[in-house]
Amino acid sequence: MLIKILIYTFLLIITDLFPQWNQVTLPIYTHYGGVYFFNREVGWICGNGGTLFKTNDGGLNWEIRTAGTNLDLIKIKFANDRIGWIVGQNGLILKTTDGGNSWIQKVSNTTADIISLSVVDSLYLWASTFTGAFVLHSTDGGETWTVQKRFNFNYLRVSFVSRNVGYVAGHSDPPIVARQVYKTTDGGKTWNFIHYDGSQSLDIFFIDENYGWLTGTYVLMTTNGGNNWIVNPLVPNSGYSSKVFILKHGVGWVTTYSGGVRIFYTSDSGQNWMEQYNSGPLYSTGFKEIFFVDSAYGWAVGNSGMAFYTLNGGGIVKVDENGFSENAKDYCLYQNYPNPFNPSTMISWHSPVSGWQTLKIYDILGNEIETVVDEFREAGRYEVEFNAVETRSGVSLPSGVYLYKLSIGNFYKIKKMLYLR
């Protein structure tokens, strides 16, 4: 049986019966640091070793772009569809004025890794460093940069909401780990201390001069420009909160790591959190950035080839530590792990009803490779191993992208996986 390529392509990008966060395989497997989308079609992802991708069709296809460097690319931001910047390892700053067709390196005046970039408009930008405690500033669109401020703590993240108002957060090293937050109302000429606690500082995000979130050991929120902070813990044992994206007042996402990578969502400023994704043992390090175009369309990228998208705001289906849905009425086919894999990978699914269950493997052209499961099974959770070297036909498969399809009655779901020999 052949699966038509166009039908498969459509299935990959539409919201399926039980959508949440869907993993994609990018052309180069590495650690990804930054993601930015103009709209639902045009977006960028950057990563280690000068890795840079662009999509013009909502992530269905990713083009490898040349950044002109082998240094790690940590963050990417744009002011409009022509002008953008990349910051990264060893003080790297790149700028494009032609929509990313070419990138020109600029002098940053630091050799420290730049881990945060805040773009107010096409002229005013701020960046901050992992070590060295530098806040960098440009008023000419990133052509020239000055060291505007040096703090007495590291791991700085910066968030500006206008040419005048901005925030910076970081923390000191052991034995005394302490988060500090500063605010400026004059474009960084002076900075005022506004908060101190015993947490790590992993991200800061403000959407206006009053409303912002901090992540670290726990999540902090303010509605009055940092004068007061409210602790809004996630769920017990959720790990460190790391990256954050606020869509509007009260609505946002937070990622965590330690004991499994997770994504949480709130619509009431953290009074209640819904867990949308849990990697379980699949990943041990976290997302490096989460980004939303609107309330439905978002991306999250991170270490070890993590690249996920959602078409429905991440959904509200909670997934437990083993990667299974807690909602017993759901049919679910989960992403295989590990992915990429060599030579074997585990494929898991959940069926809310008893019935004939079929799991088949196809190549990217839709040619059937192997039937892994074809039998009656009771309702419940199942996991099987697929070995690309020891197939039932005795054929050792070449490297490439493969599809696996689960069929149970009228329900079916297709996912893709990457085999690297």
Short mmCIF file of C-alpha atoms in Angstrom, two decimals:
data_model
loop_
_atom_site.label_atom_id
_atom_site.label_comp_id
_atom_site.label_asym_id
_atom_site.label_seq_id
_atom_site.Cartn_x
_atom_site.Cartn_y
_atom_site.Cartn_z
CA MET A 1 0.00 0.00 0.00
CA LEU A 2 1.29 3.46 -0.89
CA ILE A 3 0.60 6.56 1.17
CA LYS A 4 0.34 9.55 -1.07
CA ILE A 5 3.03 12.11 -0.34
CA LEU A 6 0.63 15.01 -0.46
CA ILE A 7 -1.71 13.36 2.02
CA TYR A 8 1.20 12.67 4.36
CA THR A 9 2.42 16.22 4.08
CA PHE A 10 -1.02 17.52 4.92
CA LEU A 11 -1.24 15.25 7.95
CA LEU A 12 2.08 16.50 9.25
CA ILE A 13 1.00 20.11 9.41
CA ILE A 14 -2.69 20.05 10.30
CA THR A 15 -4.03 19.79 13.82
CA ASP A 16 -4.77 16.11 14.31
CA LEU A 17 -7.44 14.56 16.48
CA PHE A 18 -5.53 15.03 19.73
CA PRO A 19 -2.90 17.69 19.04
CA GLN A 20 -0.39 19.15 21.43
CA TRP A 21 3.35 19.51 20.78
CA ASN A 22 4.69 17.75 17.71
CA GLN A 23 8.37 17.02 17.17
CA VAL A 24 10.09 17.69 13.84
CA THR A 25 13.45 16.56 12.53
CA LEU A 26 15.62 19.37 11.19
CA PRO A 27 18.29 18.92 8.48
CA ILE A 28 21.20 19.09 10.96
CA TYR A 29 21.09 17.41 14.36
CA THR A 30 22.63 19.67 17.02
CA HIS A 31 21.74 21.91 19.96
CA TYR A 32 19.31 24.62 18.87
CA GLY A 33 19.36 27.93 20.74
CA GLY A 34 16.98 30.36 19.09
CA VAL A 35 13.74 30.43 17.12
CA TYR A 36 11.90 33.37 15.57
CA PHE A 37 8.85 33.52 13.28
CA PHE A 38 7.47 36.56 11.43
CA ASN A 39 4.16 34.80 10.88
CA ARG A 40 2.89 31.25 10.52
CA GLU A 41 4.90 30.71 7.34
CA VAL A 42 8.31 32.39 7.64
CA GLY A 43 10.64 31.50 10.48
CA TRP A 44 14.22 30.86 11.55
CA ILE A 45 16.04 28.48 13.89
CA CYS A 46 19.70 28.80 14.88
CA GLY A 47 22.05 26.47 16.74
CA ASN A 48 25.52 25.25 17.51
CA GLY A 49 28.36 25.23 15.00
CA GLY A 50 26.88 28.02 12.89
CA THR A 51 23.69 26.05 12.21
CA LEU A 52 20.99 28.21 10.64
CA PHE A 53 17.67 27.20 9.05
CA LYS A 54 14.87 29.11 7.38
CA THR A 55 11.35 27.98 6.50
CA ASN A 56 8.88 29.65 4.15
CA ASP A 57 6.06 27.15 4.63
CA GLY A 58 5.45 26.98 8.35
CA GLY A 59 8.16 24.45 9.10
CA LEU A 60 7.16 21.83 6.56
CA ASN A 61 10.51 22.32 4.84
CA TRP A 62 13.67 23.87 6.28
CA GLU A 63 16.47 25.33 4.17
CA ILE A 64 20.05 25.32 5.44
CA ARG A 65 21.36 28.89 5.38
CA THR A 66 24.94 30.11 5.70
CA ALA A 67 25.81 32.32 8.64
CA GLY A 68 29.49 32.58 7.68
CA THR A 69 30.77 31.17 10.99
CA ASN A 70 31.23 27.90 12.86
CA LEU A 71 30.59 29.51 16.21
CA ASP A 72 27.47 28.63 18.19
CA LEU A 73 24.46 30.77 17.28
CA ILE A 74 22.45 31.37 20.46
CA LYS A 75 19.63 33.82 19.68
CA ILE A 76 18.02 35.24 16.54
CA LYS A 77 15.65 38.22 16.35
CA PHE A 78 14.23 40.44 13.61
CA ALA A 79 12.89 43.99 13.56
CA ASN A 80 11.08 43.38 10.27
CA ASP A 81 11.24 40.96 7.34
CA ARG A 82 14.56 42.46 6.15
CA ILE A 83 16.54 43.47 9.21
CA GLY A 84 17.63 40.95 11.81
CA TRP A 85 20.43 39.91 14.15
CA ILE A 86 22.07 36.79 15.54
CA VAL A 87 24.14 36.71 18.73
CA GLY A 88 26.28 33.88 19.99
CA GLN A 89 29.54 32.41 21.13
CA ASN A 90 32.66 34.50 21.83
CA GLY A 91 30.83 37.81 21.49
CA LEU A 92 29.47 37.02 18.04
CA ILE A 93 26.98 39.50 16.54
CA LEU A 94 25.69 39.08 12.98
CA LYS A 95 23.33 41.39 11.09
CA THR A 96 21.27 40.99 7.94
CA THR A 97 19.54 43.69 5.92
CA ASP A 98 18.29 41.46 3.10
CA GLY A 99 16.03 39.04 4.93
CA GLY A 100 18.80 36.63 5.89
CA ASN A 101 20.32 36.06 2.47
CA SER A 102 23.62 37.39 3.83
CA TRP A 103 24.95 38.01 7.33
CA ILE A 104 27.66 40.52 8.27
CA GLN A 105 29.64 40.23 11.50
CA LYS A 106 29.78 43.30 13.75
CA VAL A 107 32.22 44.26 16.51
CA SER A 108 30.67 43.55 19.92
CA ASN A 109 33.58 44.67 22.13
CA THR A 110 33.41 41.45 24.15
CA THR A 111 34.58 37.86 23.81
CA ALA A 112 31.99 36.53 26.27
CA ASP A 113 29.12 34.43 24.96
CA ILE A 114 26.07 36.61 24.25
CA ILE A 115 23.00 34.72 25.44
CA SER A 116 20.22 37.32 25.32
CA LEU A 117 19.03 39.83 22.73
CA SER A 118 16.24 42.38 23.08
CA VAL A 119 15.07 44.28 19.99
CA VAL A 120 12.92 47.37 20.50
CA ASP A 121 12.96 48.57 16.90
CA SER A 122 15.26 48.61 13.89
CA LEU A 123 17.71 50.94 15.66
CA TYR A 124 17.61 50.27 19.41
CA LEU A 125 18.91 46.94 20.69
CA TRP A 126 20.31 45.49 23.89
CA ALA A 127 22.23 42.25 24.49
CA SER A 128 23.75 40.56 27.52
CA THR A 129 26.43 37.98 28.25
CA PHE A 130 26.73 34.64 30.04
CA THR A 131 29.91 35.67 31.86
CA GLY A 132 31.60 39.04 32.24
CA ALA A 133 28.29 40.57 33.35
CA PHE A 134 28.02 42.85 30.32
CA VAL A 135 24.98 44.67 28.98
CA LEU A 136 25.64 45.79 25.40
CA HIS A 137 23.71 48.52 23.60
CA SER A 138 23.30 49.78 20.05
CA THR A 139 21.42 52.83 18.79
CA ASP A 140 22.25 52.42 15.10
CA GLY A 141 20.65 49.09 14.28
CA GLY A 142 23.53 46.98 15.54
CA GLU A 143 26.21 48.54 13.38
CA THR A 144 28.17 49.57 16.48
CA TRP A 145 27.93 48.33 20.07
CA THR A 146 29.05 49.73 23.41
CA VAL A 147 29.36 48.08 26.81
CA GLN A 148 26.67 50.06 28.59
CA LYS A 149 26.86 48.40 32.02
CA ARG A 150 28.88 45.78 33.87
CA PHE A 151 27.18 44.11 36.82
CA ASN A 152 28.68 42.03 39.63
CA PHE A 153 26.84 38.81 38.68
CA ASN A 154 26.67 36.58 35.61
CA TYR A 155 24.16 34.75 33.37
CA LEU A 156 22.49 38.00 32.35
CA ARG A 157 19.19 38.10 30.46
CA VAL A 158 17.78 41.41 29.28
CA SER A 159 14.25 42.48 28.32
CA PHE A 160 13.41 45.96 27.01
CA VAL A 161 9.88 47.14 26.25
CA SER A 162 10.76 50.60 24.89
CA ARG A 163 13.78 52.77 24.18
CA ASN A 164 13.75 53.83 27.82
CA VAL A 165 12.36 51.01 29.96
CA GLY A 166 14.14 47.70 30.37
CA TYR A 167 15.07 44.98 32.84
CA VAL A 168 18.06 42.73 33.42
CA ALA A 169 18.29 39.62 35.61
CA GLY A 170 21.13 37.30 36.54
CA HIS A 171 22.59 35.39 39.43
CA SER A 172 25.83 34.88 41.28
CA ASP A 173 27.84 31.66 41.36
CA PRO A 174 28.01 29.15 44.24
CA PRO A 175 28.54 28.91 47.14
CA ILE A 176 25.94 31.69 47.38
CA VAL A 177 23.49 31.60 44.47
CA ALA A 178 21.44 34.78 44.43
CA ARG A 179 19.24 36.26 41.71
CA GLN A 180 19.30 40.00 41.20
CA VAL A 181 17.01 42.11 39.04
CA TYR A 182 17.61 45.68 37.91
CA LYS A 183 15.43 48.16 36.03
CA THR A 184 16.21 51.19 33.88
CA THR A 185 13.86 53.99 32.82
CA ASP A 186 16.43 56.03 30.89
CA GLY A 187 17.60 53.58 28.25
CA GLY A 188 20.27 51.97 30.39
CA LYS A 189 22.14 55.07 31.53
CA THR A 190 21.25 54.21 35.12
CA TRP A 191 20.02 50.97 36.64
CA ASN A 192 17.98 50.59 39.83
CA PHE A 193 18.02 47.46 41.97
CA ILE A 194 14.48 46.07 42.35
CA HIS A 195 14.69 42.43 43.49
CA TYR A 196 16.88 39.84 45.21
CA ASP A 197 16.24 36.17 46.08
CA GLY A 198 18.04 32.86 46.43
CA SER A 199 17.13 31.45 43.02
CA GLN A 200 19.00 30.91 39.82
CA SER A 201 17.98 33.30 37.05
CA LEU A 202 17.19 31.54 33.80
CA ASP A 203 14.98 33.97 31.88
CA ILE A 204 13.16 37.29 32.05
CA PHE A 205 10.27 38.44 29.84
CA PHE A 206 8.30 41.69 29.99
CA ILE A 207 5.51 42.65 27.58
CA ASP A 208 5.17 46.22 28.89
CA GLU A 209 6.80 48.31 31.58
CA ASN A 210 4.66 46.73 34.32
CA TYR A 211 3.93 43.08 33.45
CA GLY A 212 6.73 40.52 33.45
CA TRP A 213 7.85 37.05 34.53
CA LEU A 214 11.10 35.63 35.90
CA THR A 215 12.09 31.96 35.79
CA GLY A 216 14.61 29.96 37.79
CA THR A 217 14.12 27.81 40.84
CA TYR A 218 10.52 29.04 40.73
CA VAL A 219 8.39 31.44 38.65
CA LEU A 220 7.96 35.06 39.73
CA MET A 221 5.46 37.53 38.24
CA THR A 222 5.00 41.27 38.62
CA THR A 223 2.18 43.58 37.55
CA ASN A 224 3.73 46.83 38.77
CA GLY A 225 7.13 47.04 37.14
CA GLY A 226 8.98 44.93 39.68
CA ASN A 227 7.94 46.76 42.84
CA ASN A 228 6.27 43.54 44.01
CA TRP A 229 6.72 39.95 42.90
CA ILE A 230 4.30 37.04 43.26
CA VAL A 231 5.61 33.48 43.50
CA ASN A 232 3.61 31.18 41.23
CA PRO A 233 5.00 27.65 41.57
CA LEU A 234 4.34 25.07 38.89
CA VAL A 235 3.55 21.50 39.95
CA PRO A 236 5.57 19.56 42.54
CA ASN A 237 8.85 18.13 41.24
CA SER A 238 8.56 20.02 37.95
CA GLY A 239 12.23 21.00 37.97
CA TYR A 240 13.76 24.38 37.25
CA SER A 241 11.63 26.75 35.21
CA SER A 242 13.75 27.93 32.30
CA LYS A 243 12.38 29.67 29.20
CA VAL A 244 9.27 31.82 29.13
CA PHE A 245 7.03 33.45 26.53
CA ILE A 246 4.19 35.82 27.43
CA LEU A 247 1.53 36.32 24.78
CA LYS A 248 -0.55 38.85 26.70
CA HIS A 249 -1.46 39.70 30.29
CA GLY A 250 -2.10 36.45 32.13
CA VAL A 251 -1.37 34.14 29.19
CA GLY A 252 1.97 32.45 28.67
CA TRP A 253 4.15 29.35 28.59
CA VAL A 254 7.06 28.21 30.76
CA THR A 255 9.46 25.35 30.05
CA THR A 256 11.29 23.33 32.69
CA TYR A 257 14.14 20.87 32.93
CA SER A 258 15.51 18.41 35.52
CA GLY A 259 13.75 15.08 35.67
CA GLY A 260 12.25 15.54 32.22
CA VAL A 261 11.67 18.46 29.89
CA ARG A 262 8.22 19.98 30.27
CA ILE A 263 6.02 22.77 28.94
CA PHE A 264 3.42 24.45 31.13
CA TYR A 265 0.66 26.88 30.15
CA THR A 266 -1.34 29.39 32.16
CA SER A 267 -4.22 31.69 31.27
CA ASP A 268 -4.55 33.28 34.71
CA SER A 269 -1.05 34.58 35.51
CA GLY A 270 0.09 31.35 37.08
CA GLN A 271 -2.74 30.73 39.52
CA ASN A 272 -3.26 27.51 37.61
CA TRP A 273 -0.81 25.68 35.36
CA MET A 274 -1.58 23.02 32.75
CA GLU A 275 1.17 20.63 31.74
CA GLN A 276 1.19 20.31 27.95
CA TYR A 277 4.33 18.28 27.31
CA ASN A 278 6.58 15.98 29.32
CA SER A 279 9.54 14.25 27.69
CA GLY A 280 9.96 11.75 30.49
CA PRO A 281 13.41 10.11 30.26
CA LEU A 282 13.80 11.05 26.59
CA TYR A 283 15.54 14.37 27.26
CA SER A 284 17.46 15.55 30.32
CA THR A 285 18.30 19.09 29.23
CA GLY A 286 15.83 21.82 28.51
CA PHE A 287 14.42 23.99 25.79
CA LYS A 288 16.52 27.03 24.93
CA GLU A 289 13.66 29.11 23.55
CA ILE A 290 9.90 29.07 23.18
CA PHE A 291 8.15 31.43 20.77
CA PHE A 292 4.55 32.05 19.74
CA VAL A 293 3.21 33.93 16.72
CA ASP A 294 -0.32 33.93 18.13
CA SER A 295 -2.38 32.02 20.67
CA ALA A 296 -2.26 28.81 18.61
CA TYR A 297 0.97 28.69 16.62
CA GLY A 298 4.23 28.25 18.50
CA TRP A 299 7.66 26.63 18.46
CA ALA A 300 10.08 25.39 21.13
CA VAL A 301 13.70 24.40 20.45
CA GLY A 302 16.57 23.15 22.59
CA ASN A 303 19.43 20.74 23.10
CA SER A 304 19.84 17.30 21.52
CA GLY A 305 17.85 18.10 18.39
CA MET A 306 14.71 19.22 20.21
CA ALA A 307 12.39 21.08 17.84
CA PHE A 308 8.65 21.09 18.50
CA TYR A 309 5.67 23.00 17.13
CA THR A 310 2.01 23.36 18.06
CA LEU A 311 -1.01 24.47 16.06
CA ASN A 312 -3.41 24.72 18.97
CA GLY A 313 -1.46 26.54 21.67
CA GLY A 314 -0.06 23.27 22.94
CA GLY A 315 -3.43 21.80 23.88
CA ILE A 316 -4.31 20.90 27.42
CA VAL A 317 -3.70 17.15 27.38
CA LYS A 318 -1.37 16.31 30.23
CA VAL A 319 1.28 13.70 29.54
CA ASP A 320 2.80 11.71 32.38
CA GLU A 321 6.46 10.94 33.04
CA ASN A 322 6.40 7.95 30.68
CA GLY A 323 5.03 10.03 27.83
CA PHE A 324 1.48 8.69 28.01
CA SER A 325 -1.74 10.68 28.05
CA GLU A 326 -3.59 10.71 31.33
CA ASN A 327 -6.89 11.12 29.50
CA ALA A 328 -8.08 7.56 28.98
CA LYS A 329 -10.47 8.49 26.15
CA ASP A 330 -7.63 9.61 23.86
CA TYR A 331 -6.05 7.70 21.03
CA CYS A 332 -2.39 8.74 21.09
CA LEU A 333 0.65 7.85 19.02
CA TYR A 334 3.78 9.22 20.65
CA GLN A 335 7.05 10.36 19.16
CA ASN A 336 9.54 7.52 19.00
CA TYR A 337 12.56 7.68 21.27
CA PRO A 338 15.38 8.03 20.81
CA ASN A 339 14.99 10.12 17.67
CA PRO A 340 17.24 10.17 15.65
CA PHE A 341 18.05 6.52 16.39
CA ASN A 342 20.65 3.85 15.60
CA PRO A 343 19.90 1.01 15.27
CA SER A 344 16.67 0.69 17.28
CA THR A 345 13.94 2.92 18.69
CA MET A 346 10.85 2.52 20.86
CA ILE A 347 7.36 3.37 19.55
CA SER A 348 4.54 3.87 22.06
CA TRP A 349 0.80 4.42 21.79
CA HIS A 350 -2.40 4.40 23.80
CA SER A 351 -5.80 3.06 22.74
CA PRO A 352 -8.95 3.75 24.75
CA VAL A 353 -10.75 0.75 23.19
CA SER A 354 -10.02 -2.85 22.44
CA GLY A 355 -9.67 -3.73 18.78
CA TRP A 356 -7.45 -4.70 15.90
CA GLN A 357 -4.29 -2.60 16.09
CA THR A 358 -1.78 -2.19 13.29
CA LEU A 359 1.60 -0.45 13.37
CA LYS A 360 3.47 -0.20 10.08
CA ILE A 361 6.72 1.39 8.92
CA TYR A 362 7.05 3.19 5.55
CA ASP A 363 9.83 4.96 3.71
CA ILE A 364 9.48 8.64 2.84
CA LEU A 365 7.87 7.75 -0.51
CA GLY A 366 5.15 5.76 1.21
CA ASN A 367 6.44 2.28 0.39
CA GLU A 368 5.64 -0.19 3.15
CA ILE A 369 8.79 -1.45 4.89
CA GLU A 370 7.54 -3.58 7.73
CA THR A 371 4.48 -4.50 9.77
CA VAL A 372 5.49 -4.28 13.42
CA VAL A 373 2.09 -5.02 14.99
CA ASP A 374 -1.01 -6.54 13.37
CA GLU A 375 -3.25 -8.15 15.97
CA PHE A 376 -6.16 -7.73 18.36
CA ARG A 377 -5.21 -5.94 21.58
CA GLU A 378 -7.08 -4.81 24.63
CA ALA A 379 -7.43 -1.12 25.45
CA GLY A 380 -4.32 0.28 27.12
CA ARG A 381 -0.77 1.44 26.67
CA TYR A 382 1.74 -0.35 24.49
CA GLU A 383 5.37 0.01 23.49
CA VAL A 384 7.34 -1.94 20.88
CA GLU A 385 10.87 -1.82 19.56
CA PHE A 386 11.72 -1.23 15.92
CA ASN A 387 15.20 -2.22 14.73
CA ALA A 388 16.30 -0.77 11.40
CA VAL A 389 19.14 -3.29 11.05
CA GLU A 390 17.26 -6.44 12.04
CA THR A 391 13.99 -6.02 10.16
CA ARG A 392 11.64 -8.99 9.82
CA SER A 393 12.42 -9.14 6.10
CA GLY A 394 16.11 -9.40 6.88
CA VAL A 395 16.92 -6.11 5.11
CA SER A 396 19.13 -3.55 6.83
CA LEU A 397 17.67 -0.11 6.12
CA PRO A 398 19.71 2.84 4.86
CA SER A 399 19.83 6.12 6.75
CA GLY A 400 16.88 8.40 6.17
CA VAL A 401 13.48 9.64 7.24
CA TYR A 402 10.86 6.96 7.82
CA LEU A 403 7.16 7.06 8.69
CA TYR A 404 5.27 4.97 11.22
CA LYS A 405 1.49 4.65 11.09
CA LEU A 406 -0.85 3.43 13.81
CA SER A 407 -4.34 2.22 12.80
CA ILE A 408 -7.08 1.27 15.27
CA GLY A 409 -10.54 1.01 13.75
CA ASN A 410 -11.30 4.36 12.07
CA PHE A 411 -8.46 6.11 13.91
CA TYR A 412 -5.03 6.46 12.38
CA LYS A 413 -2.01 8.65 12.99
CA ILE A 414 1.31 9.06 11.18
CA LYS A 415 4.60 10.33 12.57
CA LYS A 416 8.08 10.52 11.15
CA MET A 417 11.42 9.40 12.57
CA LEU A 418 15.06 9.73 11.55
CA TYR A 419 17.44 6.77 11.27
CA LEU A 420 21.17 7.61 11.22
CA ARG A 421 23.59 4.74 10.58
#
